[in-house]
Tab-separated table of C-alpha atoms in Angstrom:
chain	number	residue	atom	x	y	z
N	1088	MET	CA	0.075	-0.042	0.041
N	1089	ARG	CA	1.290	3.540	-0.910
N	1090	TRP	CA	0.977	5.850	2.058
N	1091	THR	CA	0.466	9.587	1.657
N	1092	LEU	CA	0.436	12.456	4.040
N	1093	ARG	CA	-2.380	15.078	4.238
N	1094	PRO	CA	-1.239	18.641	3.498
N	1095	GLU	CA	-1.783	19.818	7.118
N	1096	VAL	CA	0.409	16.960	8.366
N	1097	LEU	CA	3.063	17.974	6.025
N	1098	ASP	CA	2.841	21.561	7.081
N	1099	THR	CA	3.178	20.495	10.711
N	1100	LEU	CA	6.261	18.392	9.980
N	1101	ARG	CA	7.794	21.420	8.433
N	1102	ARG	CA	6.935	23.768	11.244
N	1103	LEU	CA	7.613	21.531	14.199
N	1104	PHE	CA	10.233	19.194	13.072
N	1105	HIS	CA	11.870	21.277	10.296
N	1106	ILE	CA	11.455	18.196	7.949
N	1107	ASP	CA	10.617	18.235	4.310
N	1108	SER	CA	8.418	15.275	3.077
N	1109	LYS	CA	10.969	14.570	0.304
N	1110	ASP	CA	13.310	13.372	3.055
N	1111	LEU	CA	10.807	10.883	4.482
N	1112	GLU	CA	9.680	7.336	3.408
N	1113	TRP	CA	7.159	4.863	4.796
N	1114	VAL	CA	8.796	1.607	5.800
N	1115	ASN	CA	6.467	-1.138	7.165
N	1116	GLY	CA	4.090	1.425	8.466
N	1117	SER	CA	6.675	3.662	10.176
N	1118	LEU	CA	7.837	7.152	8.987
N	1119	ILE	CA	11.633	7.110	8.553
N	1120	CYS	CA	14.138	9.673	7.320
N	1121	LYS	CA	15.971	8.546	4.192
N	1122	ASP	CA	19.306	9.635	5.694
N	1123	ALA	CA	18.862	7.566	8.997
N	1124	GLU	CA	21.547	4.936	9.325
N	1125	ILE	CA	19.938	1.792	10.698
N	1126	LYS	CA	21.425	-1.638	10.718
N	1127	SER	CA	19.287	-4.259	8.894
N	1128	SER	CA	19.268	-6.444	12.010
N	1129	THR	CA	17.253	-3.922	13.949
N	1130	LEU	CA	13.448	-4.484	14.034
N	1131	ILE	CA	11.251	-1.447	13.826
N	1132	LEU	CA	7.623	-2.125	14.668
N	1133	PRO	CA	4.677	-0.147	12.958
N	1134	GLY	CA	3.895	3.385	13.939
N	1135	CYS	CA	7.256	4.690	14.696
N	1136	MET	CA	8.804	7.959	13.559
N	1137	ILE	CA	12.572	8.039	13.094
N	1138	VAL	CA	13.749	11.532	11.785
N	1139	GLY	CA	16.653	13.783	11.848
N	1140	GLU	CA	20.299	12.633	11.901
N	1141	VAL	CA	20.030	9.197	13.561
N	1142	GLU	CA	22.446	6.269	13.671
N	1143	ILE	CA	21.138	2.891	15.022
N	1144	GLY	CA	23.203	-0.180	15.480
N	1145	GLY	CA	22.198	-3.813	15.269
N	1146	ASN	CA	19.806	-6.252	16.971
N	1147	ASN	CA	17.619	-3.558	18.460
N	1148	VAL	CA	13.846	-3.791	18.775
N	1149	ILE	CA	12.021	-0.495	18.617
N	1150	GLY	CA	8.462	-0.760	19.777
N	1151	PRO	CA	5.332	0.872	18.144
N	1152	TYR	CA	4.722	4.608	18.247
N	1153	THR	CA	8.248	5.346	19.383
N	1154	VAL	CA	9.688	8.748	18.226
N	1155	ILE	CA	13.434	9.009	17.664
N	1156	GLY	CA	14.913	12.137	16.427
N	1157	ALA	CA	12.303	14.704	17.284
N	1158	PRO	CA	13.783	18.220	17.670
N	1159	PRO	CA	14.951	19.284	21.139
N	1160	GLN	CA	12.101	20.666	23.233
N	1161	HIS	CA	13.991	23.879	23.485
N	1162	ARG	CA	12.441	27.513	22.744
N	1163	ASP	CA	15.568	28.466	20.935
N	1164	PHE	CA	15.017	25.794	18.346
N	1165	TYR	CA	11.797	27.411	17.199
N	1166	SER	CA	13.194	30.985	17.384
N	1167	SER	CA	16.083	30.019	15.193
N	1168	LYS	CA	18.518	30.875	18.007
N	1169	LEU	CA	19.725	27.377	18.148
N	1170	PRO	CA	22.491	26.275	15.727
N	1171	GLU	CA	22.013	23.048	13.808
N	1172	THR	CA	21.182	20.126	16.086
N	1173	GLY	CA	23.605	17.182	16.439
N	1174	LYS	CA	22.748	13.493	16.145
N	1175	ILE	CA	21.280	10.581	17.972
N	1176	VAL	CA	23.550	7.466	18.367
N	1177	ILE	CA	22.003	4.140	19.532
N	1178	GLY	CA	24.099	1.104	20.007
N	1179	ASN	CA	23.280	-2.567	19.835
N	1180	ASN	CA	21.001	-5.095	21.477
N	1181	ASN	CA	18.664	-2.498	22.981
N	1182	ILE	CA	14.865	-2.953	23.554
N	1183	ILE	CA	12.906	0.254	23.212
N	1184	ARG	CA	9.250	-0.296	24.026
N	1185	GLU	CA	6.273	1.541	22.798
N	1186	PHE	CA	5.836	5.269	22.950
N	1187	VAL	CA	9.304	6.069	24.011
N	1188	THR	CA	10.697	9.508	22.894
N	1189	VAL	CA	14.393	10.276	22.183
N	1190	HIS	CA	15.172	13.858	21.236
N	1191	LEU	CA	17.951	15.305	19.150
N	1192	PRO	CA	20.727	17.212	20.985
N	1193	THR	CA	21.100	20.950	21.060
N	1194	GLU	CA	24.904	20.168	20.698
N	1195	GLY	CA	27.001	17.091	20.304
N	1196	GLU	CA	24.985	13.832	20.601
N	1197	THR	CA	22.165	12.159	22.364
N	1198	VAL	CA	23.387	8.584	23.081
N	1199	ILE	CA	21.999	5.155	24.035
N	1200	GLY	CA	24.598	2.629	24.648
N	1201	ASP	CA	24.304	-1.189	24.319
N	1202	ASN	CA	21.984	-3.630	25.968
N	1203	CYS	CA	19.625	-1.051	27.449
N	1204	PHE	CA	15.991	-1.675	28.186
N	1205	LEU	CA	13.672	1.382	27.826
N	1206	LEU	CA	10.060	0.526	29.048
N	1207	ALA	CA	6.986	2.219	27.687
N	1208	TYR	CA	6.715	5.961	27.829
N	1209	VAL	CA	10.374	6.676	28.692
N	1210	HIS	CA	11.554	10.098	27.614
N	1211	LEU	CA	15.140	11.070	26.896
N	1212	GLY	CA	15.572	14.790	26.575
N	1213	HIS	CA	18.138	16.444	24.318
N	1214	ASP	CA	21.805	15.765	24.987
N	1215	VAL	CA	21.034	12.805	27.305
N	1216	ILE	CA	23.829	10.199	27.579
N	1217	LEU	CA	22.834	6.594	28.442
N	1218	GLY	CA	25.544	4.112	29.173
N	1219	ASN	CA	25.362	0.274	28.689
N	1220	ASN	CA	22.967	-2.136	30.427
N	1221	VAL	CA	20.660	0.640	31.694
N	1222	THR	CA	17.085	-0.288	32.583
N	1223	LEU	CA	14.586	2.556	32.591
N	1224	SER	CA	11.111	1.585	33.995
N	1225	ASN	CA	7.736	2.745	32.585
N	1226	ASN	CA	7.398	6.623	32.350
N	1227	THR	CA	10.773	7.502	33.410
N	1228	GLN	CA	11.521	11.082	32.460
N	1229	ILE	CA	15.052	12.293	31.947
N	1230	GLY	CA	15.698	15.966	31.528
N	1231	GLY	CA	18.209	17.310	28.993
N	1232	HIS	CA	22.063	17.095	29.353
N	1233	SER	CA	21.656	14.305	31.961
N	1234	THR	CA	24.178	11.437	32.075
N	1235	ILE	CA	23.054	7.958	33.179
N	1236	LYS	CA	26.009	5.758	33.813
N	1237	ASP	CA	26.294	1.907	33.209
N	1238	ASN	CA	23.850	-0.651	34.896
N	1239	VAL	CA	21.550	2.005	36.389
N	1240	ILE	CA	18.044	0.946	37.036
N	1241	THR	CA	15.110	3.421	37.560
N	1242	GLY	CA	11.812	2.554	39.069
N	1243	LEU	CA	8.310	3.550	37.651
N	1244	ASN	CA	7.627	7.113	37.234
N	1245	THR	CA	11.140	8.393	37.992
N	1246	CYS	CA	11.707	12.069	37.151
N	1247	ILE	CA	15.304	13.193	36.665
N	1248	HIS	CA	16.129	16.978	36.599
N	1249	GLN	CA	18.188	18.225	33.679
N	1250	TYR	CA	22.120	18.245	34.063
N	1251	THR	CA	21.857	15.302	36.523
N	1252	THR	CA	24.285	12.437	36.722
N	1253	LEU	CA	23.342	8.930	37.963
N	1254	GLY	CA	26.388	6.981	39.043
N	1255	ALA	CA	27.004	3.382	37.696
N	1256	TYR	CA	24.982	0.523	39.402
N	1257	SER	CA	22.779	3.016	41.292
N	1258	MET	CA	19.090	2.232	41.732
N	1259	ILE	CA	16.343	4.924	41.767
N	1260	GLY	CA	13.294	3.877	43.707
N	1261	MET	CA	9.736	4.027	42.179
N	1262	GLY	CA	8.163	7.491	41.903
N	1263	SER	CA	11.553	9.423	42.838
N	1264	ILE	CA	12.230	12.975	41.981
N	1265	VAL	CA	15.950	13.358	41.364
N	1266	VAL	CA	17.337	16.839	41.590
N	1267	LYS	CA	21.026	16.135	42.711
N	1268	ASP	CA	23.655	13.701	41.309
N	1269	VAL	CA	23.442	10.213	42.692
N	1270	PRO	CA	26.655	8.551	43.312
N	1271	PRO	CA	27.585	5.006	42.170
N	1272	PHE	CA	26.393	1.700	43.833
N	1273	VAL	CA	23.662	3.219	46.030
N	1274	VAL	CA	19.782	3.081	46.289
N	1275	TYR	CA	18.051	6.370	46.092
N	1276	LYS	CA	14.630	7.091	47.413
N	1277	ASN	CA	12.903	10.146	48.797
N	1278	PHE	CA	15.845	12.541	48.139
N	1279	ILE	CA	18.377	10.375	49.999
N	1280	CYS	CA	20.746	7.534	49.183
N	1281	TYR	CA	19.836	5.183	52.093
N	1282	LYS	CA	21.664	1.850	51.344
N	1283	ILE	CA	24.035	0.021	48.926
N	1284	ASN	CA	22.588	-1.648	45.939
N	1285	GLU	CA	23.762	-5.162	47.214
N	1286	VAL	CA	21.377	-7.187	45.224
N	1287	GLY	CA	22.144	-5.304	41.925
N	1288	LEU	CA	25.865	-5.628	42.618
N	1289	GLU	CA	25.690	-9.308	43.328
N	1290	ARG	CA	23.755	-9.980	40.182
N	1291	ALA	CA	26.530	-8.004	38.364
N	1292	GLY	CA	29.196	-10.266	39.655
N	1293	PHE	CA	30.650	-8.100	42.515
N	1294	ASN	CA	32.085	-10.293	45.255
N	1295	THR	CA	31.663	-9.830	48.994
N	1296	SER	CA	35.038	-8.039	49.556
N	1297	GLU	CA	34.177	-5.456	46.820
N	1298	ILE	CA	30.752	-4.845	48.291
N	1299	GLU	CA	32.198	-4.443	51.806
N	1300	GLU	CA	34.667	-1.907	50.347
N	1301	ILE	CA	31.877	0.029	48.783
N	1302	LYS	CA	30.100	0.114	52.152
N	1303	LYS	CA	33.362	1.247	53.902
N	1304	TYR	CA	33.738	4.004	51.372
N	1305	TYR	CA	30.412	5.519	52.140
N	1306	LYS	CA	30.098	4.802	55.855
N	1307	GLU	CA	33.690	5.584	56.861
N	1308	PHE	CA	34.714	8.058	54.198
N	1309	LEU	CA	37.375	5.728	52.950
N	1310	ASP	CA	40.054	7.439	50.929
N	1311	ILE	CA	39.371	6.466	47.332
N	1312	ASP	CA	43.068	5.642	46.870
N	1313	LYS	CA	42.825	2.906	49.451
N	1314	ILE	CA	40.257	1.031	47.592
N	1315	THR	CA	41.796	-2.189	46.251
N	1316	SER	CA	39.084	-3.229	43.736
N	1317	LEU	CA	39.956	-1.596	40.395
N	1318	ARG	CA	36.445	-1.622	39.016
N	1319	VAL	CA	35.023	-0.079	42.168
N	1320	LYS	CA	37.625	2.699	42.052
N	1321	LYS	CA	37.094	3.123	38.294
N	1322	HIS	CA	33.339	3.796	38.668
N	1323	LEU	CA	33.813	6.221	41.701
N	1324	ILE	CA	36.458	8.145	39.828
N	1325	ASP	CA	34.439	8.224	36.578
N	1326	PHE	CA	31.489	9.664	38.516
N	1327	LEU	CA	33.570	12.406	40.115
N	1328	ASN	CA	35.338	13.273	36.903
N	1329	THR	CA	32.260	13.386	34.578
N	1330	ARG	CA	29.749	15.293	36.633
N	1331	ASN	CA	28.689	17.968	34.140
N	1332	SER	CA	27.042	20.594	36.358
N	1333	ASN	CA	27.213	22.453	39.687
N	1334	ARG	CA	24.562	20.235	41.201
N	1335	LYS	CA	25.323	18.892	44.579
N	1336	ILE	CA	25.560	15.219	45.311
N	1337	ALA	CA	22.461	13.643	46.939
N	1338	GLU	CA	22.821	13.040	50.671
N	1339	VAL	CA	24.198	9.587	51.511
N	1340	ASP	CA	23.106	8.013	54.863
N	1341	ILE	CA	24.294	4.387	54.826
N	1342	SER	CA	23.446	2.787	58.162
């Protein structure tokens, strides 16, 4: 079947997405920009919209009615004060469920790593960086310029303020509002990091001595140079070195 777009739809695409219909094509019921680079092993289910400068790796599943490549939700984009947007880069082996939105950056790239699981209605704002093995539960909303490190898990209806960093292996409790950076390896709920993410760390292969070192670091303010586990030290240093704002670090009260 040959699909056509009504004139008012074409006009909306031009005004809101700055896209010309000549740059689009219908593929199995989805509207995809001709310039999008998508590996053939990626499955795109009907009803999706993939526009703008987008690069998608292999073995991904993109659920119905997902939008990837919409312009940044930024007033300057529509007032022409914003220079050309960058690109979206999505890695391999990701599952992106229905009604997810991933926006183009205002600068640089919006990134999804490898082996991530984005549940229904997740929103990634402009310039968000997602690491590998990240799980974002239903309706997780991530503000622009935020960085989500490897192996982070968010609970249902999590809201993350723009320019926030979530450290590796942290877990964000259901319904949380995150307005400060969350350090690695902790569980965050009600504006406080209240325990070590022991279950998540054990599942990820951390041994007992590594978990005890993490506890000691937070409970006794252990000097980072005295940590013997190289991967524990790596994630702590990475968090401290890559925080991209003046946001404070969330309170840690590990009993």
